[in-house]
Short mmCIF file of C-alpha atoms and ligand atoms in Angstrom, two decimals:
data_model
loop_
_atom_site.label_atom_id
_atom_site.label_comp_id
_atom_site.label_asym_id
_atom_site.label_seq_id
_atom_site.Cartn_x
_atom_site.Cartn_y
_atom_site.Cartn_z
CA MET K 1 -0.09 0.11 0.18
CA ARG K 2 1.20 3.51 -0.86
CA HIS K 3 0.92 6.42 1.33
CA LYS K 4 1.49 9.91 -0.03
CA LYS K 5 2.30 12.35 2.73
CA PHE K 6 4.53 15.33 2.37
CA SER K 7 6.88 15.70 5.44
CA ALA K 8 9.02 18.71 5.28
CA CYS K 9 10.48 17.72 8.68
CA ALA K 10 11.10 14.19 8.05
CA MET K 11 12.96 15.23 4.76
CA ALA K 12 15.03 18.01 6.30
CA ALA K 13 16.03 15.72 9.41
CA VAL K 14 17.10 13.06 6.86
CA ALA K 15 19.17 15.57 4.95
CA ALA K 16 20.67 16.73 8.14
CA LEU K 17 20.92 13.56 9.87
CA THR K 18 19.87 15.54 12.87
CA LEU K 19 16.60 14.22 13.92
CA SER K 20 16.01 16.05 17.27
CA ALA K 21 14.16 18.90 15.94
CA CYS K 22 11.38 16.45 14.67
CA SER K 23 10.96 14.67 17.94
CA SER K 24 7.73 14.64 19.67
CA GLY K 25 9.57 14.91 22.77
CA ASP K 26 9.42 12.94 26.05
CA ASP K 27 6.26 14.41 27.48
CA ASP K 28 3.98 14.61 24.66
CA SER K 29 4.17 11.12 23.09
CA SER K 30 1.74 9.13 25.03
CA GLY K 31 -1.47 10.11 23.20
CA SER K 32 -2.97 12.13 20.23
CA GLU K 33 -4.65 14.87 22.18
CA GLY K 34 -3.60 18.29 20.86
CA GLY K 35 -2.80 17.19 17.54
CA GLU K 36 0.87 16.08 18.50
CA THR K 37 2.94 13.87 16.39
CA LEU K 38 3.90 10.33 16.42
CA THR K 39 7.43 9.92 15.09
CA VAL K 40 8.23 6.67 13.73
CA GLY K 41 11.64 5.27 12.28
CA ILE K 42 11.42 3.11 9.43
CA LYS K 43 13.87 2.01 6.63
CA PHE K 44 13.85 4.18 3.70
CA ASP K 45 15.60 1.94 1.17
CA GLN K 46 13.93 -1.44 1.79
CA PRO K 47 11.45 -2.42 -1.04
CA GLY K 48 8.29 -4.05 0.22
CA LEU K 49 9.09 -3.42 3.83
CA GLY K 50 9.98 0.31 4.31
CA LEU K 51 10.61 2.58 1.18
CA GLN K 52 10.58 6.13 0.73
CA LYS K 53 10.02 7.71 -2.67
CA GLY K 54 9.76 11.42 -2.68
CA SER K 55 6.87 11.88 -0.27
CA GLU K 56 5.46 8.47 -0.54
CA TYR K 57 6.17 5.78 1.99
CA SER K 58 5.36 2.14 1.46
CA GLY K 59 5.93 -1.30 2.50
CA PHE K 60 4.85 -3.87 5.21
CA ASP K 61 6.35 -1.87 8.05
CA VAL K 62 4.96 1.30 6.81
CA ASP K 63 1.24 -0.27 6.97
CA VAL K 64 2.13 -1.98 10.34
CA ALA K 65 3.00 1.43 11.69
CA TYR K 66 0.08 3.18 10.59
CA TYR K 67 -2.18 0.59 11.61
CA VAL K 68 -0.67 0.64 15.45
CA ALA K 69 -0.54 4.43 15.39
CA ASP K 70 -4.24 4.48 14.51
CA LYS K 71 -5.08 2.14 17.57
CA LEU K 72 -2.91 4.25 19.66
CA GLY K 73 -4.95 7.22 18.73
CA TYR K 74 -2.87 8.97 15.81
CA SER K 75 -4.38 9.62 12.40
CA GLU K 76 -1.88 9.02 9.35
CA ASP K 77 -1.33 12.86 9.46
CA GLN K 78 0.14 12.74 12.81
CA VAL K 79 2.60 10.18 11.81
CA GLU K 80 6.00 11.56 10.85
CA PHE K 81 8.54 8.92 9.43
CA VAL K 82 12.27 9.48 9.76
CA GLN K 83 14.96 7.02 8.58
CA SER K 84 16.41 4.96 11.20
CA VAL K 85 19.45 2.64 9.66
CA THR K 86 20.24 -0.53 11.74
CA ALA K 87 22.86 0.62 13.67
CA GLN K 88 21.06 3.76 14.92
CA ARG K 89 17.89 2.18 16.02
CA GLU K 90 18.52 1.89 19.69
CA THR K 91 20.17 5.23 20.04
CA MET K 92 17.45 7.16 18.28
CA LEU K 93 14.85 5.65 20.94
CA GLU K 94 16.98 6.27 23.83
CA ASN K 95 17.68 10.02 22.98
CA GLY K 96 13.95 10.78 22.00
CA GLN K 97 14.49 11.35 18.27
CA VAL K 98 11.98 8.76 17.52
CA ASP K 99 8.96 7.48 19.49
CA MET K 100 8.79 4.08 17.89
CA VAL K 101 10.68 2.04 15.41
CA VAL K 102 9.23 -0.02 12.97
CA ALA K 103 12.12 -1.22 10.76
CA THR K 104 12.82 -4.92 10.20
CA TYR K 105 13.93 -4.84 13.88
CA THR K 106 14.84 -8.20 15.40
CA MET K 107 13.75 -8.69 19.11
CA ASN K 108 16.69 -10.02 20.95
CA GLU K 109 18.19 -9.96 24.71
CA ALA K 110 21.05 -7.38 24.05
CA ARG K 111 18.52 -4.89 22.43
CA GLU K 112 16.05 -5.53 25.25
CA GLU K 113 18.42 -4.38 27.78
CA GLN K 114 18.23 -0.92 26.25
CA ILE K 115 14.70 -0.72 24.68
CA ASP K 116 11.14 -2.45 24.95
CA PHE K 117 9.57 -4.27 21.84
CA ALA K 118 6.03 -4.98 21.12
CA GLY K 119 5.64 -7.89 18.98
CA PRO K 120 6.76 -10.11 17.22
CA TYR K 121 4.52 -9.16 14.28
CA LEU K 122 6.62 -11.18 11.52
CA VAL K 123 9.31 -13.99 11.98
CA ALA K 124 11.76 -13.64 9.13
CA GLY K 125 15.16 -15.76 8.82
CA GLN K 126 18.39 -15.07 7.54
CA GLY K 127 19.37 -15.70 3.73
CA LEU K 128 22.00 -15.11 1.14
CA LEU K 129 21.35 -13.05 -2.14
CA VAL K 130 23.59 -13.89 -5.05
CA LYS K 131 23.88 -12.89 -8.86
CA GLU K 132 21.37 -14.97 -10.73
CA ASP K 133 23.90 -16.89 -12.60
CA ASP K 134 26.13 -17.72 -9.54
CA ASP K 135 26.07 -21.42 -8.63
CA SER K 136 29.10 -21.17 -6.22
CA ILE K 137 27.46 -20.03 -3.24
CA THR K 138 24.59 -22.54 -2.11
CA GLY K 139 24.40 -21.55 1.76
CA PRO K 140 26.34 -20.05 4.58
CA ASP K 141 29.06 -22.67 4.48
CA SER K 142 30.06 -22.02 1.13
CA LEU K 143 31.39 -18.62 1.59
CA ASP K 144 34.93 -19.27 2.15
CA GLY K 145 36.89 -16.94 -0.06
CA LYS K 146 34.02 -14.82 -0.93
CA ASN K 147 33.26 -11.26 -0.33
CA LEU K 148 30.36 -10.82 1.73
CA CYS K 149 28.16 -7.49 2.59
CA SER K 150 25.88 -7.03 5.33
CA VAL K 151 24.87 -4.03 7.51
CA SER K 152 26.86 -2.74 10.58
CA GLY K 153 24.87 -3.20 13.94
CA ALA K 154 22.50 -6.13 12.27
CA VAL K 155 22.13 -9.41 13.87
CA PRO K 156 23.01 -11.54 10.59
CA ALA K 157 26.23 -9.62 10.22
CA GLN K 158 27.24 -10.58 13.84
CA ARG K 159 25.97 -14.19 13.15
CA ILE K 160 28.22 -14.67 9.98
CA LYS K 161 31.31 -13.49 12.04
CA ASP K 162 30.44 -15.79 15.06
CA GLU K 163 29.41 -18.80 13.54
CA TYR K 164 30.04 -19.30 9.94
CA SER K 165 32.93 -19.45 7.34
CA THR K 166 36.14 -17.97 8.77
CA GLY K 167 37.48 -17.40 5.23
CA VAL K 168 34.81 -14.92 4.47
CA GLN K 169 35.55 -11.45 4.00
CA LEU K 170 32.73 -9.48 5.40
CA TYR K 171 32.10 -5.68 4.36
CA GLU K 172 29.77 -3.83 6.85
CA ALA K 173 27.85 -1.11 4.84
CA SER K 174 25.46 1.16 6.47
CA THR K 175 22.47 0.35 4.29
CA TYR K 176 21.37 -2.87 2.40
CA SER K 177 20.72 -0.86 -0.68
CA GLU K 178 24.65 -0.04 -0.62
CA CYS K 179 25.35 -3.88 -0.36
CA VAL K 180 22.96 -4.60 -3.25
CA GLU K 181 24.54 -1.95 -5.33
CA LEU K 182 28.09 -3.51 -4.68
CA LEU K 183 26.47 -7.10 -5.53
CA GLY K 184 25.02 -5.56 -8.96
CA ASN K 185 28.44 -4.26 -9.85
CA GLY K 186 30.54 -7.30 -8.90
CA THR K 187 32.48 -5.84 -5.97
CA ILE K 188 30.97 -8.32 -3.80
CA ASP K 189 29.75 -12.08 -4.20
CA ALA K 190 26.59 -12.06 -1.90
CA VAL K 191 24.58 -10.00 0.59
CA THR K 192 23.22 -11.63 3.76
CA THR K 193 20.34 -10.39 6.01
CA ASP K 194 16.80 -11.50 6.63
CA ASP K 195 15.26 -13.29 3.60
CA SER K 196 12.29 -10.79 3.56
CA ILE K 197 14.50 -7.92 2.83
CA LEU K 198 16.51 -9.89 0.19
CA ALA K 199 13.28 -10.92 -1.41
CA GLY K 200 12.07 -7.27 -1.61
CA TYR K 201 15.35 -6.46 -3.45
CA ALA K 202 15.27 -9.37 -5.92
CA ASP K 203 11.80 -8.52 -6.86
CA ALA K 204 12.13 -4.64 -7.00
CA PRO K 205 11.63 -3.67 -10.98
CA GLU K 206 15.10 -2.36 -10.99
CA TYR K 207 16.68 -5.44 -10.14
CA GLU K 208 14.49 -7.86 -12.05
CA GLY K 209 16.33 -10.97 -13.13
CA LYS K 210 19.47 -10.04 -11.63
CA PHE K 211 19.59 -11.59 -8.16
CA LYS K 212 18.60 -14.83 -6.40
CA LEU K 213 18.12 -15.98 -2.75
CA VAL K 214 19.79 -19.30 -2.03
CA GLY K 215 19.67 -22.14 0.33
CA GLU K 216 17.36 -22.38 3.36
CA ALA K 217 16.68 -19.59 6.12
CA PHE K 218 19.39 -20.26 8.87
CA SER K 219 17.85 -18.08 11.64
CA GLU K 220 14.81 -16.90 13.15
CA GLU K 221 14.55 -13.00 13.19
CA PRO K 222 11.27 -12.18 15.03
CA TYR K 223 10.47 -8.55 14.18
CA GLY K 224 9.32 -6.20 16.89
CA ILE K 225 8.10 -2.50 17.32
CA GLY K 226 11.03 -0.80 19.37
CA LEU K 227 9.77 1.63 21.81
CA PRO K 228 11.82 3.43 24.64
CA ASN K 229 12.50 1.62 27.78
CA GLY K 230 9.38 1.67 30.06
CA SER K 231 7.01 3.12 27.38
CA ASP K 232 3.39 2.96 28.27
CA GLN K 233 2.31 2.34 24.74
CA CYS K 234 4.15 -1.33 24.68
CA GLU K 235 1.16 -3.21 26.01
CA PRO K 236 -1.35 -1.04 23.68
CA ALA K 237 0.81 -1.91 20.77
CA ASN K 238 0.79 -5.50 21.56
CA ASP K 239 -3.03 -5.40 21.46
CA ALA K 240 -3.09 -3.47 18.23
CA LEU K 241 -0.57 -6.10 16.72
CA ASN K 242 -2.97 -8.84 18.02
CA GLU K 243 -5.93 -7.25 16.46
CA MET K 244 -3.95 -6.86 13.19
CA ILE K 245 -3.43 -10.46 12.87
CA GLU K 246 -6.93 -11.37 13.98
CA ASP K 247 -8.81 -8.85 11.48
CA GLY K 248 -6.99 -10.01 8.70
CA SER K 249 -5.02 -6.86 8.03
CA TRP K 250 -1.67 -8.93 8.58
CA ASP K 251 -2.36 -10.99 5.56
CA LYS K 252 -3.58 -8.08 3.52
CA PHE K 253 -0.49 -6.15 4.16
CA LEU K 254 1.98 -8.91 3.47
CA GLU K 255 0.03 -9.66 0.16
CA GLU K 256 0.19 -5.89 -1.08
CA ASN K 257 3.61 -5.33 -0.16
CA LEU K 258 5.50 -8.61 -0.61
CA GLY K 259 3.01 -10.54 -2.74
CA ASP K 260 4.44 -13.66 -4.20
CA ALA K 261 8.10 -12.46 -3.64
CA TYR K 262 8.03 -13.64 -0.06
CA THR K 263 6.02 -16.16 1.95
CA PRO K 264 6.98 -16.10 5.58
CA ASP K 265 7.63 -19.50 7.19
CA PRO K 266 4.01 -20.92 8.19
CA ALA K 267 5.68 -22.80 11.02
CA THR K 268 6.23 -19.38 12.75
CA ASN K 269 3.98 -17.10 11.16
CA PRO K 270 1.75 -15.28 11.93
CA PRO K 271 3.39 -15.15 15.12
CA GLU K 272 2.31 -15.25 18.71
CA VAL K 273 2.52 -11.55 19.94
CA GLY K 274 3.75 -11.76 23.44
CA GLY K 275 5.90 -8.62 23.52
CA SER K 276 8.82 -7.60 25.74
CA CYS K 277 7.49 -4.76 27.71
CA SER K 278 9.45 -3.49 30.87
N1 LIG I 1 16.31 -8.02 11.44
C1 LIG I 1 17.87 -7.86 11.50
C2 LIG I 1 18.32 -6.93 12.56
O1 LIG I 1 17.50 -6.14 13.12
C3 LIG I 1 18.45 -7.30 10.14
C4 LIG I 1 17.55 -6.34 9.52
C5 LIG I 1 17.96 -5.07 9.63
O2 LIG I 1 19.28 -4.64 9.64
O3 LIG I 1 17.03 -4.06 9.85
O4 LIG I 1 19.49 -6.78 12.97
#
């Protein structure tokens, strides 16, 4: 689903990479009375999940964000999207630059020490994206001697370093679109991150026929909505996510945004929403 919305604040913030001027602040983020804003960190460069094109935002995470915001009492006009790249998400929540993050954000213990999560609302799994004509990479154990790209601060980058192929060269970019560019021009051999994200790139019109996902998913990445520690929006967000799954919106958002490109593992999806609220 595409949402058109001009947000001078969000766009200026992205340009300047200083987002504090757009924050709704600590004391006005718990409801919509008085017409205040909910500032939501999303990805701007992940087709099918979180994508910004001019003043349009689209993707599964965007639809989830609008749905939850609505249940929390915010209209679409009150939602401001800002870019939150992987490595910046906890920091942006901790210093109030965003009120929530809906950005392919894996819930895990290390992050839960810093922030709260509502969710999960989707369980993805780590995968590998290679060039369409590459038959030499078949899974995480066939990466020795290869150049791999992932994103700094991401769980999948860390997993490769910790658990797989010691002979792999890992380049850590700041966004996945940078990795995909490098794969396209042959600088690297594979991109690793969640299969949902990789499927979104493989299916994007500009990359049609260029890339393929290989092997089985080799992790579980439960996506949560990141919130500041102790947020009183955490339980209401869990309730909203449950409703989203029960009323059919979850299926609809998946179909509209990822369609045939990606089918989440039915053994773990739709997930049981439990949340990690402090
Ligand atoms: N879900 C993984 C993570 O949160 C990878 C995707 C991302 O970098 O946003 O680390």
